[in-house]
Structure formats: C-alpha cells, structure tokens
Short mmCIF file of C-alpha atoms and ligand atoms in Angstrom, two decimals:
data_model
loop_
_atom_site.label_atom_id
_atom_site.label_comp_id
_atom_site.label_asym_id
_atom_site.label_seq_id
_atom_site.Cartn_x
_atom_site.Cartn_y
_atom_site.Cartn_z
CA MET M 747 16.19 12.20 7.18
CA ILE M 748 16.45 13.73 10.68
CA ALA M 749 14.40 16.74 9.55
CA LEU M 750 11.64 14.43 8.34
CA LEU M 751 11.61 12.51 11.61
CA ASP M 752 11.36 15.86 13.39
CA GLN M 753 7.91 16.34 11.86
CA LEU M 754 6.70 13.55 14.15
CA PRO M 755 6.02 13.55 17.89
CA ALA M 756 8.88 12.43 20.19
CA SER M 757 7.07 9.16 21.00
CA GLY M 758 6.71 8.42 17.27
CA ARG M 759 10.35 9.22 16.55
CA ALA M 760 11.43 6.92 19.37
CA ALA M 761 9.16 4.11 18.10
CA LEU M 762 10.56 4.39 14.57
CA LEU M 763 14.18 4.46 15.78
CA ALA M 764 13.47 1.36 17.91
CA ALA M 765 11.82 -0.34 14.91
CA ARG M 766 14.85 0.45 12.73
CA ALA M 767 17.17 -1.01 15.38
CA ALA M 768 15.02 -4.15 15.70
CA ALA M 769 14.43 -4.68 11.96
CA ARG M 770 15.69 -7.94 10.53
CA PRO M 771 18.57 -7.34 8.13
CA ALA M 772 17.54 -7.64 4.50
CA ASP M 773 18.73 -10.51 2.31
CA PRO M 774 22.36 -9.69 1.30
CA LYS M 775 21.54 -10.54 -2.35
CA LEU M 776 18.81 -7.91 -2.38
CA LEU M 777 21.08 -5.41 -0.60
CA ARG M 778 23.74 -5.91 -3.29
CA ALA M 779 21.12 -5.24 -5.97
CA LEU M 780 20.08 -2.06 -4.14
CA GLU M 781 23.66 -0.88 -3.79
CA ALA M 782 24.09 -1.24 -7.55
CA ILE M 783 21.22 1.20 -8.25
CA PRO M 784 22.68 4.63 -9.10
CA GLU M 785 21.80 7.70 -7.06
CA LEU M 786 20.51 9.26 -10.25
CA ARG M 787 18.62 12.24 -8.69
CA SER M 788 17.11 12.94 -12.09
CA PRO M 789 15.15 16.20 -12.42
CA HIS M 790 12.80 14.34 -14.79
CA PHE M 791 9.97 12.84 -12.79
CA ASP M 792 6.19 12.88 -12.57
CA LEU M 793 4.74 11.50 -9.35
CA ASP M 794 1.19 12.14 -10.49
CA ALA M 795 1.25 9.83 -13.51
CA ASP M 796 -0.51 6.43 -13.72
CA ALA M 797 2.93 4.90 -14.22
CA VAL M 798 4.91 6.98 -11.70
CA ARG M 799 7.68 8.47 -13.84
CA LEU M 800 11.15 8.33 -12.28
CA GLY M 801 13.86 9.58 -14.64
CA ALA M 802 13.84 9.96 -18.41
CA ALA M 803 15.55 8.04 -21.21
CA PRO M 804 18.36 10.65 -21.75
CA ASP M 805 19.43 10.31 -18.08
CA LEU M 806 21.44 7.15 -18.82
CA ASP M 807 23.34 5.65 -21.73
CA GLU M 808 22.15 2.32 -23.10
CA ALA M 809 24.46 0.14 -21.00
CA ALA M 810 23.71 1.99 -17.75
CA HIS M 811 19.99 1.82 -18.49
CA ALA M 812 20.12 -1.94 -19.10
CA GLY M 813 22.12 -2.36 -15.88
CA LEU M 814 19.56 -0.36 -13.88
CA MET M 815 16.62 -2.42 -15.18
CA ALA M 816 18.51 -5.67 -14.51
CA HIS M 817 19.22 -4.66 -10.90
CA LEU M 818 15.60 -3.64 -10.38
CA LYS M 819 14.58 -7.05 -11.67
CA GLU M 820 16.75 -8.68 -9.01
CA LEU M 821 14.32 -7.14 -6.50
CA LEU M 822 11.42 -9.27 -7.84
CA PRO M 823 8.52 -9.72 -7.16
CA TRP M 824 7.09 -6.25 -7.89
CA ARG M 825 3.57 -6.34 -6.50
CA LYS M 826 2.63 -2.65 -6.81
CA GLY M 827 3.09 -0.31 -9.74
CA PRO M 828 3.31 0.62 -12.54
CA PHE M 829 6.50 2.69 -12.62
CA SER M 830 8.14 4.27 -15.64
CA ILE M 831 11.91 4.02 -15.09
CA CYS M 832 13.87 6.27 -17.43
CA GLY M 833 11.30 5.45 -20.10
CA ASP M 834 11.06 1.69 -19.36
CA LEU M 835 8.03 0.12 -17.66
CA ILE M 836 7.89 -1.86 -14.43
CA ASP M 837 4.58 -3.59 -15.07
CA ALA M 838 3.81 -4.81 -11.56
CA GLU M 839 1.27 -7.44 -10.51
CA TRP M 840 -1.24 -4.76 -9.45
CA ARG M 841 -2.46 -1.83 -11.46
CA SER M 842 -2.21 0.31 -8.33
CA ASN M 843 -3.18 3.37 -10.35
CA TRP M 844 -6.72 1.94 -10.46
CA LYS M 845 -6.82 1.96 -6.65
CA TRP M 846 -5.39 5.48 -6.62
CA ASP M 847 -8.04 6.68 -9.11
CA ARG M 848 -10.74 5.35 -6.78
CA ILE M 849 -9.46 7.19 -3.70
CA ALA M 850 -7.97 10.39 -5.17
CA PRO M 851 -11.27 12.30 -5.59
CA PHE M 852 -12.09 11.66 -1.92
CA LEU M 853 -8.83 12.76 -0.32
CA PRO M 854 -8.63 15.90 1.83
CA PRO M 855 -6.14 18.62 0.77
CA LEU M 856 -2.67 17.05 0.80
CA LYS M 857 -0.63 20.24 0.86
CA ASP M 858 1.31 20.45 4.15
CA ALA M 859 -0.62 17.47 5.54
CA LEU M 860 0.87 14.83 7.81
CA ILE M 861 -0.07 11.48 6.25
CA CYS M 862 0.42 7.84 7.17
CA ASP M 863 0.14 4.95 4.68
CA VAL M 864 -0.14 1.76 6.71
CA GLY M 865 1.35 -1.22 4.85
CA CYS M 866 2.69 0.89 2.01
CA ASN M 867 4.57 -1.93 0.23
CA ASN M 868 7.02 -0.49 -2.34
CA GLY M 869 5.60 2.99 -2.00
CA TYR M 870 3.52 3.37 -5.17
CA THR M 871 0.95 5.33 -3.14
CA LEU M 872 3.69 7.19 -1.21
CA PHE M 873 4.85 8.68 -4.52
CA ARG M 874 1.30 9.57 -5.59
CA LEU M 875 0.67 11.25 -2.21
CA ALA M 876 4.00 13.11 -2.37
CA ALA M 877 2.79 14.80 -5.58
CA GLY M 878 0.34 16.74 -3.38
CA GLN M 879 3.23 18.43 -1.46
CA PRO M 880 2.48 17.08 2.02
CA ARG M 881 4.60 17.99 5.04
CA LEU M 882 5.42 14.30 5.44
CA VAL M 883 4.13 10.94 4.24
CA LEU M 884 5.06 8.20 6.68
CA GLY M 885 4.90 4.74 5.16
CA LEU M 886 4.85 1.75 7.51
CA GLU M 887 6.07 -1.46 5.87
CA PRO M 888 7.45 -4.37 7.93
CA HIS M 889 8.57 -6.43 4.92
CA ALA M 890 12.18 -5.56 4.03
CA PRO M 891 12.14 -6.59 0.32
CA TYR M 892 9.32 -4.12 -0.38
CA ARG M 893 11.14 -1.34 1.48
CA LEU M 894 14.24 -2.06 -0.59
CA GLN M 895 12.18 -1.59 -3.76
CA TYR M 896 11.09 1.80 -2.44
CA GLU M 897 14.69 2.75 -1.61
CA ALA M 898 15.80 1.71 -5.09
CA LEU M 899 13.14 3.89 -6.74
CA ALA M 900 13.75 6.84 -4.41
CA ARG M 901 17.41 6.98 -5.52
CA LEU M 902 16.35 7.90 -9.02
CA ILE M 903 14.87 11.31 -8.16
CA PRO M 904 15.54 14.17 -5.71
CA PRO M 905 14.59 13.51 -2.05
CA LEU M 906 10.88 13.60 -1.20
CA PRO M 907 9.14 14.34 2.13
CA VAL M 908 8.59 10.58 2.53
CA LEU M 909 9.74 7.97 5.04
CA ASN M 910 9.17 4.23 4.55
CA GLU M 911 9.84 2.64 7.91
CA PRO M 912 10.25 -0.96 9.13
CA ALA M 913 7.16 -0.96 11.33
CA GLY M 914 3.54 -2.06 11.16
CA PHE M 915 0.21 -0.76 12.41
CA GLU M 916 1.31 -1.99 15.84
CA ALA M 917 3.46 1.19 16.03
CA LEU M 918 0.46 3.52 15.72
CA PRO M 919 -0.05 4.07 19.50
CA ALA M 920 3.20 6.08 19.41
CA PHE M 921 1.43 8.64 17.18
CA PRO M 922 -1.58 9.88 19.19
CA GLU M 923 -3.81 12.37 17.30
CA CYS M 924 -0.98 12.86 14.83
CA PHE M 925 -2.16 12.45 11.23
CA ASP M 926 -4.44 14.50 9.00
CA LEU M 927 -4.93 11.47 6.75
CA ILE M 928 -4.35 7.75 7.20
CA LEU M 929 -4.61 5.19 4.42
CA CYS M 930 -5.01 1.60 5.53
CA MET M 931 -5.40 -0.42 2.37
CA GLY M 932 -5.20 -4.18 1.91
CA ILE M 933 -4.48 -4.77 5.61
CA HIS M 934 -7.60 -5.69 7.61
CA TYR M 935 -8.06 -9.23 6.27
CA HIS M 936 -4.52 -10.17 7.29
CA HIS M 937 -5.29 -9.13 10.88
CA ASP M 938 -7.32 -11.20 13.37
CA GLU M 939 -9.12 -8.25 14.90
CA PRO M 940 -10.45 -5.63 12.47
CA LEU M 941 -12.05 -3.58 15.26
CA SER M 942 -8.76 -3.35 17.18
CA LEU M 943 -7.06 -2.19 13.99
CA LEU M 944 -9.72 0.47 13.42
CA LYS M 945 -9.37 1.67 17.03
CA LEU M 946 -5.61 2.12 16.53
CA LEU M 947 -6.27 4.07 13.33
CA HIS M 948 -8.85 6.25 15.09
CA LYS M 949 -6.45 7.15 17.91
CA ALA M 950 -3.66 8.06 15.49
CA LEU M 951 -5.83 10.53 13.55
CA LYS M 952 -6.19 14.18 14.50
CA PRO M 953 -9.76 15.18 15.37
CA GLY M 954 -11.35 15.87 11.98
CA GLY M 955 -8.75 13.70 10.24
CA THR M 956 -9.66 11.37 7.37
CA LEU M 957 -9.36 7.59 7.13
CA ILE M 958 -9.30 5.73 3.84
CA PHE M 959 -9.95 2.08 4.68
CA GLU M 960 -9.68 -0.37 1.79
CA GLY M 961 -10.08 -4.10 1.85
CA ILE M 962 -11.83 -7.27 0.79
CA GLY M 963 -15.49 -8.02 1.43
CA ILE M 964 -18.15 -10.39 0.18
CA GLU M 965 -21.65 -9.88 -1.22
CA GLY M 966 -24.46 -10.35 1.28
CA GLU M 967 -27.27 -8.74 3.22
CA GLY M 968 -26.98 -7.41 6.75
CA THR M 969 -23.98 -6.98 8.99
CA SER M 970 -22.42 -10.43 8.61
CA ALA M 971 -18.79 -11.27 7.86
CA PHE M 972 -17.34 -14.38 6.25
CA PHE M 973 -14.61 -16.14 8.22
CA PRO M 974 -12.57 -18.59 6.11
CA GLU M 975 -11.25 -21.39 8.27
CA GLY M 976 -8.61 -22.47 5.75
CA PRO M 977 -6.88 -20.47 3.02
CA TYR M 978 -9.00 -17.95 1.13
CA ALA M 979 -8.06 -17.36 -2.50
CA ARG M 980 -4.78 -19.06 -1.54
CA MET M 981 -4.15 -16.49 1.24
CA LYS M 982 -3.30 -18.10 4.55
CA GLY M 983 -4.55 -16.62 7.82
CA CYS M 984 -7.21 -14.52 6.12
CA SER M 985 -9.71 -13.22 8.69
CA PHE M 986 -13.14 -11.57 8.62
CA LEU M 987 -14.45 -10.47 5.21
CA PRO M 988 -17.39 -8.12 5.75
CA THR M 989 -20.50 -7.38 3.72
CA ARG M 990 -20.93 -3.70 2.81
CA ASP M 991 -23.17 -3.10 5.83
CA CYS M 992 -20.81 -4.95 8.14
CA ALA M 993 -17.85 -2.81 7.04
CA LEU M 994 -19.88 0.35 7.65
CA ALA M 995 -20.95 -1.00 11.06
CA TRP M 996 -17.29 -1.58 11.96
CA MET M 997 -16.61 2.11 11.32
CA ARG M 998 -19.52 3.29 13.44
CA ARG M 999 -18.61 0.88 16.27
CA THR M 1000 -15.11 2.35 16.39
CA ARG M 1001 -16.48 5.93 16.60
CA PHE M 1002 -15.74 7.11 13.07
CA ARG M 1003 -18.29 9.52 11.66
CA ASP M 1004 -19.62 10.11 8.16
CA ALA M 1005 -18.49 6.64 7.09
CA THR M 1006 -19.16 6.33 3.37
CA LEU M 1007 -18.67 3.42 1.00
CA ILE M 1008 -16.95 5.11 -1.92
CA HIS M 1009 -16.24 1.99 -3.93
CA TRP M 1010 -17.34 -1.66 -4.18
CA THR M 1011 -16.36 -3.94 -7.03
CA ARG M 1012 -15.55 -7.59 -7.79
CA CYS M 1013 -11.83 -8.31 -7.78
CA THR M 1014 -10.59 -8.98 -11.30
CA ALA M 1015 -7.70 -10.56 -13.14
CA GLU M 1016 -7.39 -7.32 -15.12
CA GLU M 1017 -6.36 -5.43 -11.98
CA GLN M 1018 -4.14 -8.14 -10.42
CA ARG M 1019 -2.21 -10.48 -12.70
CA SER M 1020 1.14 -12.16 -13.31
CA THR M 1021 3.57 -10.08 -15.34
CA GLU M 1022 7.22 -10.15 -16.29
CA TRP M 1023 7.88 -8.26 -13.02
CA MET M 1024 5.75 -10.64 -10.88
CA PRO M 1025 6.07 -13.96 -12.70
CA PHE M 1026 4.41 -16.10 -10.00
CA ALA M 1027 0.81 -17.21 -9.33
CA SER M 1028 -1.70 -14.37 -9.15
CA PHE M 1029 -5.45 -13.73 -8.87
CA GLN M 1030 -6.62 -16.06 -11.63
CA ASP M 1031 -4.76 -18.95 -10.02
CA ALA M 1032 -6.61 -18.25 -6.76
CA MET M 1033 -10.09 -18.40 -8.32
CA ALA M 1034 -12.37 -21.06 -9.81
CA ARG M 1035 -12.16 -21.16 -13.61
CA ASP M 1036 -15.35 -19.08 -14.04
CA PHE M 1037 -14.31 -16.68 -11.22
CA SER M 1038 -17.65 -17.29 -9.43
CA THR M 1039 -15.91 -18.50 -6.24
CA THR M 1040 -12.38 -18.71 -4.88
CA ILE M 1041 -10.40 -21.85 -5.75
CA GLU M 1042 -11.47 -23.23 -2.35
CA GLY M 1043 -15.17 -22.70 -3.22
CA ASN M 1044 -15.60 -19.65 -0.98
CA PRO M 1045 -17.58 -16.49 -1.89
CA ALA M 1046 -15.80 -14.36 -4.49
CA PRO M 1047 -13.78 -11.38 -3.16
CA HIS M 1048 -14.90 -7.80 -3.68
CA ARG M 1049 -12.76 -4.74 -3.02
CA PHE M 1050 -14.28 -1.97 -0.97
CA VAL M 1051 -13.10 1.52 -0.10
CA LEU M 1052 -14.53 3.38 2.87
CA LYS M 1053 -13.91 6.97 3.80
CA ALA M 1054 -14.59 8.16 7.33
CA ILE M 1055 -13.79 11.09 9.60
CA LYS M 1056 -12.56 11.10 13.19
C1 SAM W 766 -2.03 -6.45 0.39
S1 SAM W 766 -0.63 -5.45 0.63
C2 SAM W 766 -1.31 -3.85 0.45
C3 SAM W 766 -0.30 -2.82 0.01
C4 SAM W 766 -0.85 -1.40 -0.23
N1 SAM W 766 -1.35 -0.82 1.01
C5 SAM W 766 -1.91 -1.41 -1.27
O1 SAM W 766 -3.08 -1.30 -0.92
O2 SAM W 766 -1.61 -1.56 -2.45
C6 SAM W 766 -0.36 -5.55 2.38
C7 SAM W 766 0.92 -4.91 2.85
O3 SAM W 766 0.92 -4.83 4.27
C8 SAM W 766 2.20 -5.18 4.73
N2 SAM W 766 2.09 -5.63 6.14
C9 SAM W 766 2.27 -6.86 6.64
N3 SAM W 766 2.09 -6.84 7.99
C10 SAM W 766 1.79 -5.56 8.32
C11 SAM W 766 1.54 -4.89 9.56
N4 SAM W 766 1.55 -5.54 10.71
N5 SAM W 766 1.30 -3.55 9.52
C12 SAM W 766 1.29 -2.89 8.35
N6 SAM W 766 1.53 -3.48 7.16
C13 SAM W 766 1.79 -4.78 7.15
C14 SAM W 766 2.66 -6.25 3.75
O4 SAM W 766 4.06 -6.45 3.79
C15 SAM W 766 2.17 -5.67 2.45
O5 SAM W 766 3.08 -4.79 1.88
#
C-alpha cells in the first residue's frame, strides 16, 4: 500500500491520507460482510474479460462458495459489473463492459502509465485498466459502500497496482500534471459546474496526457445544454446536459486539444437494468413507457464519450 502511494506526488499522498482520516466510517453491517470475505488470493483471474474473472470454481468447496456469494450479496446494490466470481456471475445493473468496449480502442498505452479513474464506483474499470500493467491506477470514490465492494473483490486475487480512495474530484488539485490518463465517466451531470470540473481534470493531466470524458447529453443543434430544474430521469440535482457540439465546446473552452466525440448513443434498458444483484428501480422506471422522454417529460438521455489531449 505504501509503495503504491509512493508513486504519487507528496501533495497527492498527503491529500489521500487526509481523505482517509476524514472518511465517514462504513456501515458496520457492510463491514461485517466484508470481513467475512476470504482473502482468497486465487491465481485464477482474468481482468481483461467482459465479466472480470476473479477466482475459479475449484478455489472453494461448495459451502465456502455459497458463503462467499451470500456475503457479496449483503453488499447490494451492485451497480457496475459484470464479475465472474469463482465461476458464478455478479450480474450488475450496468453492463459496464459495453462502456469499456467503447473506450478501450481509444486509450493510450497503459503499460507503466499513471492513471486516475474519477468516480470509479466498485472498480470494474480499475480492474480492466489494471490488465494493461499500469504503474498505478488511482480510483477516487467518495461513497463507502462502493469502495467496500471493490475491497471485497480485490481480496479474491493477488494484489494489483490499484488504489481506490475515499476522495472525489475535489482532491485533484493535489495532483498537478500527474496523470498520463484520466477517466471521468458518469460524473459531470452530478456536478453544478462542468467547466470547473474540466479545468481540474486539465490541471491534473501531464502535458500530452489523455482525458476520457463520458456523460449524458441530449439531441439538439448548436452549443446549447439542457438544465432540468427538477429531477431528470429520477436523478436529483442533475445539472447541464449538453448537445454534442456543446460538449465539444466545453473541451475547447477548457484548453483541451484534439477533442473528439468517439461515441454517442441513446441510453437503453439493455445496458442499465434491474437484476438480482441490483433489485431496485432502474432505467426503464425512469423513462416514459415508449422511452421517447424521461418520466418527467424531459428530452431522452444519450451517452457520449469524448477523448481529448492536454
Ligand atoms: C454514475 S456513477 C459512474 C461510475 C463509473 N465512473 C462509471 O462510469 O461506470 C458516479 C460515481 O461517482 C461517484 N461520486 C460521487 N461524488 C463524487 C465526487 N465528488 N467525485 C468523484 N466521484 C463521485 C459516485 O459515488 C458514483 O460511484
């Protein structure tokens, strides 16, 4: 752990240690579930699979396997996945492998890179990035239950060059010109000021570094953005949702170069849905019956992915 922190600048190390000290303690029920997960350290894993494979069936006898899956279920809801756990599937709400397939062809070389995944949730993308043998992948995730899911999964295989820390994008000023690659996916619409967020991301990249910026936009001409006053697709506090041109203009305004829209598609209930591992309301409950608008009557959400260079 110390050696991984040592890959970061002193200001970044100090910020992460302060964030750890300030982090709210996790729910004791969830901590008990985590403590019951065995430190399996299985040599059988495949981080580069659609369902990230952690362990294999012969690693555990039937009772231990059932116990492991039951404890993982206590960490519900699983938003990101899928994961293959000793041969059993965690079918999460999101098919995060679809998002990975969209970005993977556009990533710079990962080997020995210093990478930050802002808002990394349970680490699905941390595992996929770790397959590329980076120097370090730093995940920032303020929400303790998601970090506990990552910790539970990480116990199943040998240690990776990955940290998942209790901090948000607000910690980025402690990492000036630090990262070769930053992923900021599913974050901007939860933040009041998308340009301020992009400026923080720009400062934290090395010159020549790559940003993958993923989010929600709406169809439309010109550089407008939709601002939902109330909930949007049942999300509270949702802020500006740009058109394609608006999102590209944001990148140029914040001094990124070579900004390219690498993906634009309507959000679907095939990609985000309720499952046994996320048994609550999901995308289809947030949309009108014909999916033409959100349930509030607002323009339908589209996912975009932008790539840009500092
Ligand atoms: C919509 S999810 C996206 C997760 C992942 N990046 C992905 O694209 O699949 C947003 C994540 O950002 C986290 N988050 C919340 N506040 C944040 C902040 N201030 N900085 C970074 N992440 C934050 C949430 O807990 C959640 O895990």
